[in-house]
mmCIF file of C-alpha atoms in Angstrom:
data_model
loop_
_atom_site.group_PDB
_atom_site.id
_atom_site.type_symbol
_atom_site.label_atom_id
_atom_site.label_comp_id
_atom_site.label_asym_id
_atom_site.label_seq_id
_atom_site.Cartn_x
_atom_site.Cartn_y
_atom_site.Cartn_z
ATOM 1 C CA MET A 20 65.230 87.145 61.446
ATOM 2 C CA SER A 21 64.714 90.506 59.784
ATOM 3 C CA VAL A 22 64.850 94.182 60.753
ATOM 4 C CA GLU A 23 61.192 94.422 59.750
ATOM 5 C CA GLN A 24 60.292 92.339 62.825
ATOM 6 C CA LEU A 25 61.511 95.024 65.237
ATOM 7 C CA ARG A 26 58.872 96.717 67.345
ATOM 8 C CA PRO A 27 58.655 100.539 67.089
ATOM 9 C CA PHE A 28 61.162 102.350 69.293
ATOM 10 C CA PRO A 29 60.019 104.497 72.242
ATOM 11 C CA SER A 30 61.125 108.105 72.752
ATOM 12 C CA HIS A 31 63.682 107.106 75.414
ATOM 13 C CA PHE A 32 65.058 104.171 77.416
ATOM 14 C CA HIS A 33 66.675 103.595 80.829
ATOM 15 C CA LEU A 34 70.204 102.221 81.143
ATOM 16 C CA LYS A 35 71.819 101.043 84.367
ATOM 17 C CA ASP A 36 75.404 102.039 85.208
ATOM 18 C CA LEU A 37 77.183 99.075 83.651
ATOM 19 C CA THR A 38 80.521 99.912 85.296
ATOM 20 C CA SER A 39 78.926 99.007 88.640
ATOM 21 C CA VAL A 40 77.995 95.594 87.231
ATOM 22 C CA THR A 41 81.589 94.774 86.265
ATOM 23 C CA ALA A 42 83.530 96.653 88.998
ATOM 24 C CA PRO A 43 83.284 93.955 91.733
ATOM 25 C CA VAL A 44 85.471 91.622 89.636
ATOM 26 C CA PHE A 45 87.358 93.937 87.253
ATOM 27 C CA GLU A 46 89.880 96.523 88.484
ATOM 28 C CA PHE A 47 90.129 100.050 87.036
ATOM 29 C CA LYS A 48 93.509 101.773 86.707
ATOM 30 C CA LEU A 49 95.017 104.618 84.628
ATOM 31 C CA ASN A 50 98.345 104.619 82.784
ATOM 32 C CA PRO A 51 100.542 107.587 83.841
ATOM 33 C CA HIS A 52 102.218 107.726 80.395
ATOM 34 C CA GLN A 53 99.043 108.390 78.402
ATOM 35 C CA GLU A 54 99.671 112.032 77.418
ATOM 36 C CA GLU A 55 103.278 111.418 76.393
ATOM 37 C CA ALA A 56 102.332 108.445 74.248
ATOM 38 C CA ALA A 57 99.343 110.263 72.721
ATOM 39 C CA LEU A 58 101.426 113.161 71.379
ATOM 40 C CA ALA A 59 103.641 110.886 69.318
ATOM 41 C CA THR A 60 100.809 108.651 68.140
ATOM 42 C CA ASN A 61 98.552 111.516 67.043
ATOM 43 C CA ALA A 62 101.409 112.894 64.922
ATOM 44 C CA TRP A 63 101.760 109.437 63.326
ATOM 45 C CA PHE A 64 98.011 109.328 62.651
ATOM 46 C CA ASP A 65 98.199 112.729 60.924
ATOM 47 C CA ARG A 66 100.889 111.431 58.583
ATOM 48 C CA ARG A 67 98.711 108.497 57.541
ATOM 49 C CA ASN A 68 96.031 110.871 56.133
ATOM 50 C CA VAL A 69 93.019 108.780 57.081
ATOM 51 C CA TYR A 70 90.759 111.730 57.908
ATOM 52 C CA HIS A 71 90.918 115.460 57.309
ATOM 53 C CA GLY A 72 89.359 118.619 58.702
ATOM 54 C CA LEU A 73 86.217 118.327 60.788
ATOM 55 C CA LYS A 74 85.969 114.592 60.258
ATOM 56 C CA LYS A 75 89.402 114.043 61.803
ATOM 57 C CA LYS A 76 88.554 116.403 64.661
ATOM 58 C CA LYS A 77 85.351 114.492 65.396
ATOM 59 C CA PHE A 78 87.104 111.120 65.215
ATOM 60 C CA LEU A 79 89.889 112.154 67.595
ATOM 61 C CA SER A 80 87.355 113.723 70.001
ATOM 62 C CA HIS A 81 86.405 110.179 70.962
ATOM 63 C CA ARG A 82 89.685 110.078 72.910
ATOM 64 C CA PHE A 83 91.097 106.738 71.879
ATOM 65 C CA ASP A 84 94.287 107.750 73.690
ATOM 66 C CA SER A 85 92.325 107.885 76.944
ATOM 67 C CA TYR A 86 90.821 104.520 76.087
ATOM 68 C CA ALA A 87 94.310 103.039 75.779
ATOM 69 C CA GLY A 88 95.369 104.713 79.028
ATOM 70 C CA MET A 89 92.402 103.105 80.791
ATOM 71 C CA SER A 90 92.859 99.727 79.119
ATOM 72 C CA PHE A 91 96.634 99.199 79.198
ATOM 73 C CA PRO A 92 97.493 100.818 82.546
ATOM 74 C CA ASP A 93 100.789 98.969 83.117
ATOM 75 C CA ALA A 94 102.259 99.320 79.594
ATOM 76 C CA ASP A 95 105.435 101.403 79.198
ATOM 77 C CA VAL A 96 105.521 104.400 76.842
ATOM 78 C CA ALA A 97 106.746 102.490 73.784
ATOM 79 C CA HIS A 98 104.135 99.757 74.093
ATOM 80 C CA LEU A 99 101.385 102.254 74.932
ATOM 81 C CA LYS A 100 102.094 104.132 71.672
ATOM 82 C CA THR A 101 101.424 100.923 69.760
ATOM 83 C CA CYS A 102 98.263 100.308 71.788
ATOM 84 C CA ILE A 103 96.911 103.784 70.952
ATOM 85 C CA ALA A 104 97.805 103.245 67.290
ATOM 86 C CA PHE A 105 95.947 99.927 67.439
ATOM 87 C CA PHE A 106 92.775 101.694 68.581
ATOM 88 C CA LEU A 107 93.083 104.394 65.909
ATOM 89 C CA TRP A 108 93.446 101.722 63.227
ATOM 90 C CA ALA A 109 90.719 99.402 64.530
ATOM 91 C CA PHE A 110 88.065 102.083 65.040
ATOM 92 C CA SER A 111 88.739 103.863 61.742
ATOM 93 C CA PHE A 112 88.579 100.596 59.782
ATOM 94 C CA ASP A 113 85.488 99.511 61.708
ATOM 95 C CA ASP A 114 83.783 102.849 60.982
ATOM 96 C CA LEU A 115 84.572 102.437 57.287
ATOM 97 C CA SER A 116 82.282 99.393 57.129
ATOM 98 C CA ASP A 117 79.885 100.293 59.976
ATOM 99 C CA GLU A 118 78.847 103.806 58.948
ATOM 100 C CA GLY A 119 81.117 104.957 56.141
ATOM 101 C CA ALA A 120 81.032 104.714 52.350
ATOM 102 C CA LEU A 121 81.391 100.922 52.501
ATOM 103 C CA GLN A 122 78.479 100.277 54.864
ATOM 104 C CA SER A 123 76.436 97.298 53.624
ATOM 105 C CA LYS A 124 78.886 96.699 50.732
ATOM 106 C CA PRO A 125 80.593 93.369 51.509
ATOM 107 C CA ASP A 126 82.448 93.142 48.185
ATOM 108 C CA ALA A 127 84.065 96.542 48.714
ATOM 109 C CA VAL A 128 84.916 95.666 52.333
ATOM 110 C CA GLN A 129 86.509 92.439 51.086
ATOM 111 C CA ILE A 130 88.924 94.438 48.923
ATOM 112 C CA GLY A 131 90.073 96.451 51.923
ATOM 113 C CA VAL A 132 90.461 93.219 53.876
ATOM 114 C CA ASP A 133 92.547 91.600 51.120
ATOM 115 C CA ILE A 134 94.912 94.584 50.951
ATOM 116 C CA SER A 135 95.253 94.640 54.741
ATOM 117 C CA MET A 136 95.947 90.920 55.050
ATOM 118 C CA GLU A 137 98.808 91.234 52.550
ATOM 119 C CA VAL A 138 100.481 93.492 55.115
ATOM 120 C CA LEU A 139 100.487 90.673 57.677
ATOM 121 C CA ARG A 140 101.617 88.059 55.172
ATOM 122 C CA ASN A 141 104.454 90.216 53.811
ATOM 123 C CA PRO A 142 105.569 92.375 56.756
ATOM 124 C CA ASP A 143 108.867 93.380 55.119
ATOM 125 C CA ALA A 144 107.194 94.819 52.009
ATOM 126 C CA PRO A 145 106.719 98.609 51.765
ATOM 127 C CA ALA A 146 103.589 100.039 53.358
ATOM 128 C CA PRO A 147 100.666 100.168 50.876
ATOM 129 C CA ASN A 148 98.976 103.422 49.888
ATOM 130 C CA PHE A 149 95.650 102.301 51.355
ATOM 131 C CA PRO A 150 95.898 104.244 54.684
ATOM 132 C CA TYR A 151 94.095 101.668 56.829
ATOM 133 C CA ALA A 152 96.468 98.940 55.665
ATOM 134 C CA ALA A 153 99.428 101.307 56.064
ATOM 135 C CA MET A 154 98.493 101.808 59.732
ATOM 136 C CA LEU A 155 98.301 98.056 60.240
ATOM 137 C CA HIS A 156 101.724 97.739 58.570
ATOM 138 C CA ASP A 157 103.264 100.041 61.201
ATOM 139 C CA ILE A 158 101.477 98.361 64.119
ATOM 140 C CA TRP A 159 102.489 94.883 62.950
ATOM 141 C CA ARG A 160 106.121 95.968 62.704
ATOM 142 C CA GLN A 161 106.115 97.295 66.272
ATOM 143 C CA PHE A 162 104.240 94.256 67.567
ATOM 144 C CA ARG A 163 106.719 91.805 66.042
ATOM 145 C CA SER A 164 109.705 93.696 67.463
ATOM 146 C CA THR A 165 109.078 92.537 71.059
ATOM 147 C CA ALA A 166 106.191 90.032 71.154
ATOM 148 C CA SER A 167 106.745 86.309 71.536
ATOM 149 C CA PRO A 168 106.305 84.075 68.460
ATOM 150 C CA GLY A 169 103.122 82.702 70.006
ATOM 151 C CA ALA A 170 101.671 86.178 70.515
ATOM 152 C CA CYS A 171 102.535 87.048 66.898
ATOM 153 C CA ASN A 172 100.730 83.936 65.650
ATOM 154 C CA ARG A 173 97.690 84.738 67.778
ATOM 155 C CA PHE A 174 97.646 88.352 66.545
ATOM 156 C CA PHE A 175 97.809 87.229 62.903
ATOM 157 C CA ARG A 176 94.981 84.706 63.291
ATOM 158 C CA ALA A 177 92.889 87.156 65.312
ATOM 159 C CA VAL A 178 93.201 89.973 62.771
ATOM 160 C CA GLU A 179 92.320 87.581 59.954
ATOM 161 C CA SER A 180 89.225 86.407 61.837
ATOM 162 C CA TRP A 181 88.212 89.987 62.668
ATOM 163 C CA MET A 182 88.646 91.098 59.062
ATOM 164 C CA ASN A 183 86.497 88.226 57.798
ATOM 165 C CA SER A 184 83.838 89.043 60.396
ATOM 166 C CA GLN A 185 83.680 92.601 59.027
ATOM 167 C CA VAL A 186 82.794 91.194 55.605
ATOM 168 C CA GLU A 187 80.210 88.838 57.122
ATOM 169 C CA GLN A 188 78.607 91.652 59.095
ATOM 170 C CA ALA A 189 78.543 93.894 56.016
ATOM 171 C CA ARG A 190 76.734 91.084 54.191
ATOM 172 C CA ASN A 191 74.141 90.905 56.995
ATOM 173 C CA ARG A 192 73.641 94.662 56.770
ATOM 174 C CA ALA A 193 73.161 94.480 53.012
ATOM 175 C CA THR A 194 70.286 92.011 53.447
ATOM 176 C CA ASP A 195 68.860 93.458 56.709
ATOM 177 C CA GLU A 196 69.391 90.002 58.180
ATOM 178 C CA ILE A 197 69.495 89.763 61.990
ATOM 179 C CA PRO A 198 71.131 86.582 63.369
ATOM 180 C CA SER A 199 69.765 84.645 66.333
ATOM 181 C CA VAL A 200 71.010 85.646 69.768
ATOM 182 C CA GLU A 201 73.233 82.567 70.002
ATOM 183 C CA ASP A 202 74.718 83.044 66.543
ATOM 184 C CA PHE A 203 75.244 86.752 67.052
ATOM 185 C CA ILE A 204 77.099 86.262 70.344
ATOM 186 C CA ILE A 205 79.573 84.000 68.540
ATOM 187 C CA LEU A 206 79.948 86.437 65.632
ATOM 188 C CA ARG A 207 80.217 89.391 68.012
ATOM 189 C CA ARG A 208 83.242 87.901 69.764
ATOM 190 C CA ARG A 209 84.980 88.222 66.414
ATOM 191 C CA THR A 210 83.608 91.614 65.300
ATOM 192 C CA ILE A 211 84.581 93.237 68.611
ATOM 193 C CA GLY A 212 88.116 91.983 67.987
ATOM 194 C CA GLY A 213 88.298 90.109 71.278
ATOM 195 C CA PRO A 214 91.130 87.734 70.300
ATOM 196 C CA ILE A 215 93.119 90.714 68.930
ATOM 197 C CA VAL A 216 92.669 92.454 72.267
ATOM 198 C CA GLU A 217 93.984 89.390 74.097
ATOM 199 C CA ALA A 218 97.073 89.382 71.869
ATOM 200 C CA MET A 219 97.544 93.132 72.424
ATOM 201 C CA VAL A 220 97.340 92.674 76.192
ATOM 202 C CA GLU A 221 99.973 89.936 75.938
ATOM 203 C CA TYR A 222 102.156 92.255 73.810
ATOM 204 C CA SER A 223 101.692 95.270 76.119
ATOM 205 C CA LEU A 224 103.587 93.475 78.905
ATOM 206 C CA ASP A 225 105.755 91.201 76.708
ATOM 207 C CA LEU A 226 104.394 88.174 78.521
ATOM 208 C CA GLN A 227 105.953 84.747 77.991
ATOM 209 C CA ILE A 228 103.194 82.150 78.336
ATOM 210 C CA PRO A 229 103.614 78.673 76.784
ATOM 211 C CA GLU A 230 101.303 77.710 73.960
ATOM 212 C CA TYR A 231 99.734 74.747 75.739
ATOM 213 C CA VAL A 232 98.373 76.995 78.490
ATOM 214 C CA TRP A 233 96.082 78.866 76.097
ATOM 215 C CA ASP A 234 94.454 75.593 75.019
ATOM 216 C CA HIS A 235 93.292 74.677 78.524
ATOM 217 C CA PRO A 236 89.454 74.420 78.673
ATOM 218 C CA ILE A 237 89.181 76.748 81.679
ATOM 219 C CA LEU A 238 91.212 79.471 79.988
ATOM 220 C CA GLN A 239 89.082 79.019 76.874
ATOM 221 C CA GLU A 240 85.918 79.598 78.904
ATOM 222 C CA MET A 241 87.477 82.583 80.692
ATOM 223 C CA SER A 242 88.352 84.032 77.302
ATOM 224 C CA LYS A 243 84.783 83.710 75.994
ATOM 225 C CA ALA A 244 83.384 85.231 79.166
ATOM 226 C CA VAL A 245 85.743 88.211 79.283
ATOM 227 C CA ILE A 246 85.132 88.999 75.601
ATOM 228 C CA ASP A 247 81.370 88.915 76.205
ATOM 229 C CA ILE A 248 81.815 91.203 79.224
ATOM 230 C CA MET A 249 83.689 93.812 77.189
ATOM 231 C CA THR A 250 81.299 93.382 74.223
ATOM 232 C CA TRP A 251 77.797 93.448 75.667
ATOM 233 C CA PRO A 252 78.205 96.873 77.343
ATOM 234 C CA ASN A 253 79.318 98.134 73.915
ATOM 235 C CA ASP A 254 76.068 96.880 72.385
ATOM 236 C CA LEU A 255 74.070 98.476 75.200
ATOM 237 C CA CYS A 256 75.848 101.817 74.852
ATOM 238 C CA SER A 257 76.155 101.892 71.058
ATOM 239 C CA PHE A 258 72.867 100.516 69.710
ATOM 240 C CA ASN A 259 71.249 103.980 69.853
ATOM 241 C CA LYS A 260 73.997 105.528 67.718
ATOM 242 C CA GLU A 261 73.979 102.527 65.392
ATOM 243 C CA GLN A 262 70.221 102.478 64.730
ATOM 244 C CA ALA A 263 70.435 106.198 63.933
ATOM 245 C CA ASP A 264 73.086 105.284 61.335
ATOM 246 C CA GLY A 265 70.882 102.518 59.932
ATOM 247 C CA ASP A 266 72.917 99.708 61.485
ATOM 248 C CA PHE A 267 70.954 97.002 63.336
ATOM 249 C CA GLN A 268 73.741 94.444 63.823
ATOM 250 C CA ASN A 269 73.506 94.623 67.602
ATOM 251 C CA LEU A 270 72.654 92.135 70.344
ATOM 252 C CA VAL A 271 69.890 94.409 71.677
ATOM 253 C CA PHE A 272 67.998 94.085 68.391
ATOM 254 C CA CYS A 273 68.609 90.320 68.244
ATOM 255 C CA ILE A 274 66.943 89.996 71.662
ATOM 256 C CA MET A 275 64.045 92.257 70.626
ATOM 257 C CA ILE A 276 63.244 90.067 67.628
ATOM 258 C CA GLU A 277 63.927 86.654 69.154
ATOM 259 C CA ARG A 278 61.863 87.405 72.271
ATOM 260 C CA ASP A 279 59.352 89.645 70.478
ATOM 261 C CA CYS A 280 59.815 92.299 73.152
ATOM 262 C CA ASN A 281 60.133 96.072 73.294
ATOM 263 C CA LEU A 282 63.381 98.019 73.489
ATOM 264 C CA GLN A 283 63.425 98.541 77.269
ATOM 265 C CA THR A 284 62.834 94.853 77.955
ATOM 266 C CA ALA A 285 65.703 93.916 75.624
ATOM 267 C CA VAL A 286 68.018 96.397 77.377
ATOM 268 C CA ASP A 287 67.092 94.958 80.788
ATOM 269 C CA VAL A 288 67.536 91.369 79.580
ATOM 270 C CA LEU A 289 71.020 92.081 78.216
ATOM 271 C CA THR A 290 71.999 93.896 81.431
ATOM 272 C CA GLU A 291 71.003 90.789 83.413
ATOM 273 C CA MET A 292 72.930 88.592 80.977
ATOM 274 C CA LEU A 293 76.001 90.776 81.589
ATOM 275 C CA ALA A 294 75.751 90.345 85.377
ATOM 276 C CA GLN A 295 75.531 86.575 84.934
ATOM 277 C CA ARG A 296 78.564 86.603 82.615
ATOM 278 C CA VAL A 297 80.614 88.454 85.251
ATOM 279 C CA ALA A 298 79.692 85.727 87.742
ATOM 280 C CA ASP A 299 80.665 83.078 85.162
ATOM 281 C CA TYR A 300 84.110 84.632 84.728
ATOM 282 C CA ALA A 301 84.742 84.725 88.485
ATOM 283 C CA ARG A 302 83.706 81.069 88.772
ATOM 284 C CA PHE A 303 85.956 79.945 85.916
ATOM 285 C CA LYS A 304 88.894 81.888 87.341
ATOM 286 C CA SER A 305 88.499 80.125 90.691
ATOM 287 C CA GLN A 306 88.795 76.772 88.871
ATOM 288 C CA LEU A 307 92.045 77.655 87.087
ATOM 289 C CA PRO A 308 94.681 74.958 87.735
ATOM 290 C CA SER A 309 98.369 75.503 88.423
ATOM 291 C CA PHE A 310 100.864 75.321 85.554
ATOM 292 C CA GLY A 311 103.951 75.702 87.744
ATOM 293 C CA PRO A 312 105.312 78.743 89.631
ATOM 294 C CA GLU A 313 106.821 80.615 86.661
ATOM 295 C CA VAL A 314 103.878 80.115 84.338
ATOM 296 C CA ASP A 315 101.384 80.884 87.119
ATOM 297 C CA ALA A 316 103.141 84.201 87.759
ATOM 298 C CA GLU A 317 102.967 85.219 84.076
ATOM 299 C CA LEU A 318 99.365 84.042 83.795
ATOM 300 C CA ALA A 319 98.417 86.054 86.882
ATOM 301 C CA ARG A 320 99.872 89.168 85.218
ATOM 302 C CA TYR A 321 97.863 88.426 82.094
ATOM 303 C CA ASN A 322 94.587 87.864 83.969
ATOM 304 C CA LYS A 323 95.048 91.107 85.880
ATOM 305 C CA ALA A 324 95.834 92.968 82.656
ATOM 306 C CA ILE A 325 92.825 91.586 80.717
ATOM 307 C CA GLU A 326 90.562 92.449 83.657
ATOM 308 C CA GLN A 327 91.940 95.994 83.730
ATOM 309 C CA TYR A 328 91.444 96.218 79.975
ATOM 310 C CA THR A 329 87.826 95.102 80.323
ATOM 311 C CA GLN A 330 86.933 97.588 83.054
ATOM 312 C CA GLY A 331 88.763 100.383 81.251
ATOM 313 C CA THR A 332 86.715 99.549 78.160
ATOM 314 C CA VAL A 333 83.380 99.723 79.994
ATOM 315 C CA VAL A 334 84.346 103.028 81.644
ATOM 316 C CA TRP A 335 85.407 104.474 78.281
ATOM 317 C CA TYR A 336 82.005 103.704 76.758
ATOM 318 C CA TYR A 337 80.583 106.296 79.165
ATOM 319 C CA TYR A 338 83.553 108.667 79.064
ATOM 320 C CA SER A 339 83.751 109.006 75.278
ATOM 321 C CA PRO A 340 81.261 111.266 73.391
ATOM 322 C CA ARG A 341 81.061 108.529 70.755
ATOM 323 C CA TYR A 342 77.871 106.976 72.126
ATOM 324 C CA PHE A 343 75.902 109.479 74.234
ATOM 325 C CA ARG A 344 76.279 112.715 72.200
ATOM 326 C CA GLY A 345 77.512 114.897 75.045
ATOM 327 C CA GLN A 346 74.904 113.769 77.583
ATOM 328 C CA ASP A 347 76.178 113.756 81.184
ATOM 329 C CA VAL A 348 76.225 110.060 82.062
ATOM 330 C CA SER A 349 78.947 109.986 84.734
ATOM 331 C CA ASN A 350 78.446 108.762 88.304
ATOM 332 C CA LYS A 351 74.747 108.009 87.903
ATOM 333 C CA PRO A 352 73.191 104.690 88.939
ATOM 334 C CA GLU A 353 70.839 104.917 85.955
ATOM 335 C CA ILE A 354 70.513 107.238 82.982
ATOM 336 C CA VAL A 355 67.575 108.124 80.738
ATOM 337 C CA VAL A 356 68.690 108.229 77.115
ATOM 338 C CA PRO A 357 66.623 109.722 74.262
ATOM 339 C CA VAL A 358 66.281 107.495 71.207
ATOM 340 C CA TYR A 359 68.084 109.253 68.360
ATOM 341 C CA GLU A 360 66.364 109.956 65.071
ATOM 342 C CA ARG A 361 67.559 108.104 62.003
ATOM 343 C CA THR A 362 69.999 110.059 59.843
ATOM 344 C CA VAL A 363 69.835 108.903 56.228
ATOM 345 C CA PRO A 364 73.188 109.229 54.417
ATOM 346 C CA ALA A 365 73.183 110.896 51.012
ATOM 347 C CA GLU A 366 74.682 107.817 49.381
ATOM 348 C CA GLU A 367 71.802 105.575 50.419
ATOM 349 C CA SER A 368 69.698 106.278 47.318
ATOM 350 C CA THR A 369 72.615 105.823 44.901
ATOM 351 C CA ALA A 370 73.856 102.548 43.502
ATOM 352 C CA PRO A 371 77.270 101.487 44.860
ATOM 353 C CA PRO A 372 80.279 100.894 42.625
ATOM 354 C CA THR A 373 80.347 97.417 41.143
ATOM 355 C CA PRO A 374 82.784 94.824 42.513
ATOM 356 C CA ALA A 375 84.414 94.583 39.079
ATOM 357 C CA LYS A 376 85.098 98.309 39.058
ATOM 358 C CA MET A 377 86.416 98.220 42.618
ATOM 359 C CA ARG A 378 88.741 95.313 41.828
ATOM 360 C CA SER A 379 90.136 97.127 38.785
ATOM 361 C CA ILE A 380 91.944 99.514 41.106
ATOM 362 C CA VAL A 381 95.545 98.428 41.603
ATOM 363 C CA PRO A 382 96.346 98.394 45.352
ATOM 364 C CA SER A 383 99.414 100.597 44.849
ATOM 365 C CA GLN A 384 97.190 103.260 43.304
ATOM 366 C CA LEU A 385 94.476 102.977 45.950
ATOM 367 C CA SER A 386 95.198 105.894 48.264
ATOM 368 C CA ASN A 387 91.809 105.796 49.961
ATOM 369 C CA LEU A 388 89.117 103.229 49.244
ATOM 370 C CA LYS A 389 86.522 105.263 51.063
ATOM 371 C CA ASN A 390 87.156 108.455 49.074
ATOM 372 C CA PHE A 391 87.011 106.471 45.866
ATOM 373 C CA ALA A 392 83.598 105.087 46.758
ATOM 374 C CA GLU A 393 82.299 108.532 47.765
ATOM 375 C CA ALA A 394 83.518 110.035 44.507
ATOM 376 C CA ARG A 395 81.745 107.310 42.546
ATOM 377 C CA PHE A 396 78.514 108.018 44.387
ATOM 378 C CA LYS A 397 78.665 111.771 43.700
ATOM 379 C CA LEU A 398 79.341 111.749 39.952
ATOM 380 C CA PRO A 399 77.380 108.884 38.353
ATOM 381 C CA GLN A 400 75.934 110.891 35.407
ATOM 382 C CA LEU A 401 79.249 112.482 34.456
ATOM 383 C CA SER A 402 80.806 109.018 34.417
ATOM 384 C CA VAL A 403 78.121 107.672 32.052
ATOM 385 C CA ARG A 404 78.485 110.582 29.593
ATOM 386 C CA TYR A 405 82.257 110.235 29.669
ATOM 387 C CA HIS A 406 82.156 106.515 28.866
ATOM 388 C CA ALA A 407 79.584 107.119 26.107
ATOM 389 C CA ARG A 408 81.917 109.600 24.403
ATOM 390 C CA ILE A 409 84.876 107.249 24.703
ATOM 391 C CA SER A 410 82.807 104.414 23.243
ATOM 392 C CA LEU A 411 81.710 106.596 20.277
ATOM 393 C CA LEU A 412 85.324 107.639 19.647
ATOM 394 C CA LEU A 413 86.516 104.018 19.705
ATOM 395 C CA VAL A 414 83.762 102.883 17.319
ATOM 396 C CA SER A 415 84.651 105.699 14.894
ATOM 397 C CA SER A 416 88.353 104.829 15.051
ATOM 398 C CA VAL A 417 87.711 101.163 14.358
ATOM 399 C CA ALA A 418 85.498 102.037 11.392
ATOM 400 C CA CYS A 419 88.250 104.242 9.923
ATOM 401 C CA LEU A 420 90.845 101.503 10.369
ATOM 402 C CA LEU A 421 88.625 98.946 8.681
ATOM 403 C CA TYR A 422 88.061 101.282 5.729
ATOM 404 C CA VAL A 423 91.793 101.991 5.328
ATOM 405 C CA SER A 424 92.544 98.277 5.530
ATOM 406 C CA TYR A 425 89.979 97.517 2.890
ATOM 407 C CA MET A 426 91.322 100.168 0.494
ATOM 408 C CA SER A 427 94.965 99.154 1.029
ATOM 409 C CA PHE A 428 94.487 95.398 0.820
ATOM 410 C CA PRO A 429 91.680 94.717 -1.607
ATOM 411 C CA ALA A 430 92.713 91.069 -2.025
ATOM 412 C CA LEU A 431 91.785 90.098 1.565
ATOM 413 C CA PRO A 432 89.666 86.947 1.712
ATOM 414 C CA PRO A 433 86.019 87.178 2.777
ATOM 415 C CA LEU A 434 85.356 87.752 6.483
ATOM 416 C CA SER A 435 83.713 84.385 6.813
ATOM 417 C CA SER A 436 87.031 82.603 6.121
ATOM 418 C CA ARG A 437 89.043 84.402 8.846
ATOM 419 C CA THR A 438 89.564 83.353 12.448
ATOM 420 C CA ALA A 439 87.527 85.501 14.845
ATOM 421 C CA PHE A 440 88.916 86.805 18.140
ATOM 422 C CA SER A 441 87.287 85.505 21.335
ATOM 423 C CA HIS A 442 87.353 87.447 24.587
#
């Protein structure tokens, strides 16, 4: 399916209060330590130099600290700091490929992924200069300090899967390819970072749950359902912002194309799908078997925590200015949202840096992959003239050396009898 199959967008659309859809099953609670944890974590984020000036101010205005306070309500201060840091890292890296200089550039995204994965594979190595990987380095160190070995393994695998999904989604953007609804739901569970979230919830309370429990079919189905429930409201709240940024990797657009329907119908269909998924989760939870008193007690804490995370996530979608551009959307059974106009980035008409050029950058010298890409977009002509001059200088130097060699060693055999170099 292709973006070209989308029907024209209307001037506005109606969106039901999604928090009311999830609230009957998912509890909402606030963490009392949010402000204390946010002060320390924001200072850490400043030191990592990811954003500067107005861009940093805009990014932090999305209140990821509040998101963590809504999503990890029972975490202590130390664990909540790591949870806030996790959000700052995840959203900044996600924005780098979703709307930043690396949008629709899978090869460039892959480089950032490779650098970041080295952090997980070699946790005792110094933090890299690439700021997104440096943030992950710090988070991984804190995570490993208290989490169980099983939680650490799940976090590693989940981050690897999420990173790979970022590359896959960037490849879809580059080709304007829209997956089927079924395929996108599976991919979306990875791109939303659902398994990472589950590991973070486990870490936030230092839960001790045996490995075999996670493999039970009912828990597997509960996991899929809860990830869909935290993901589909994101697609409903974010697709307007994303289409304005030129990003159509969203379940709303998959439904529009697959069902050949208009925007409002797709929004209503996905809202109904969400309500059904909430019912699915409640049904699966009622079928959960007993694993013994101690394990049941830990699992009950986990289920409560993942439910609180999910409801906190859905509430934050409305609370944050990230998706509705300052529109008052609180405490309303339904909102009318204007469809945003497309904003074309300046880089869109300029060729991206080649993969070979990107890979020539040594990771230790890569202070910011995004800034590098932006600089390459802004100065293409200067770069060409510079390389032309260097090439002319090298050709002249070689000619001089050949002449000197010829004059100094007149007895050299003919060129045809020498061994040529091969590159």
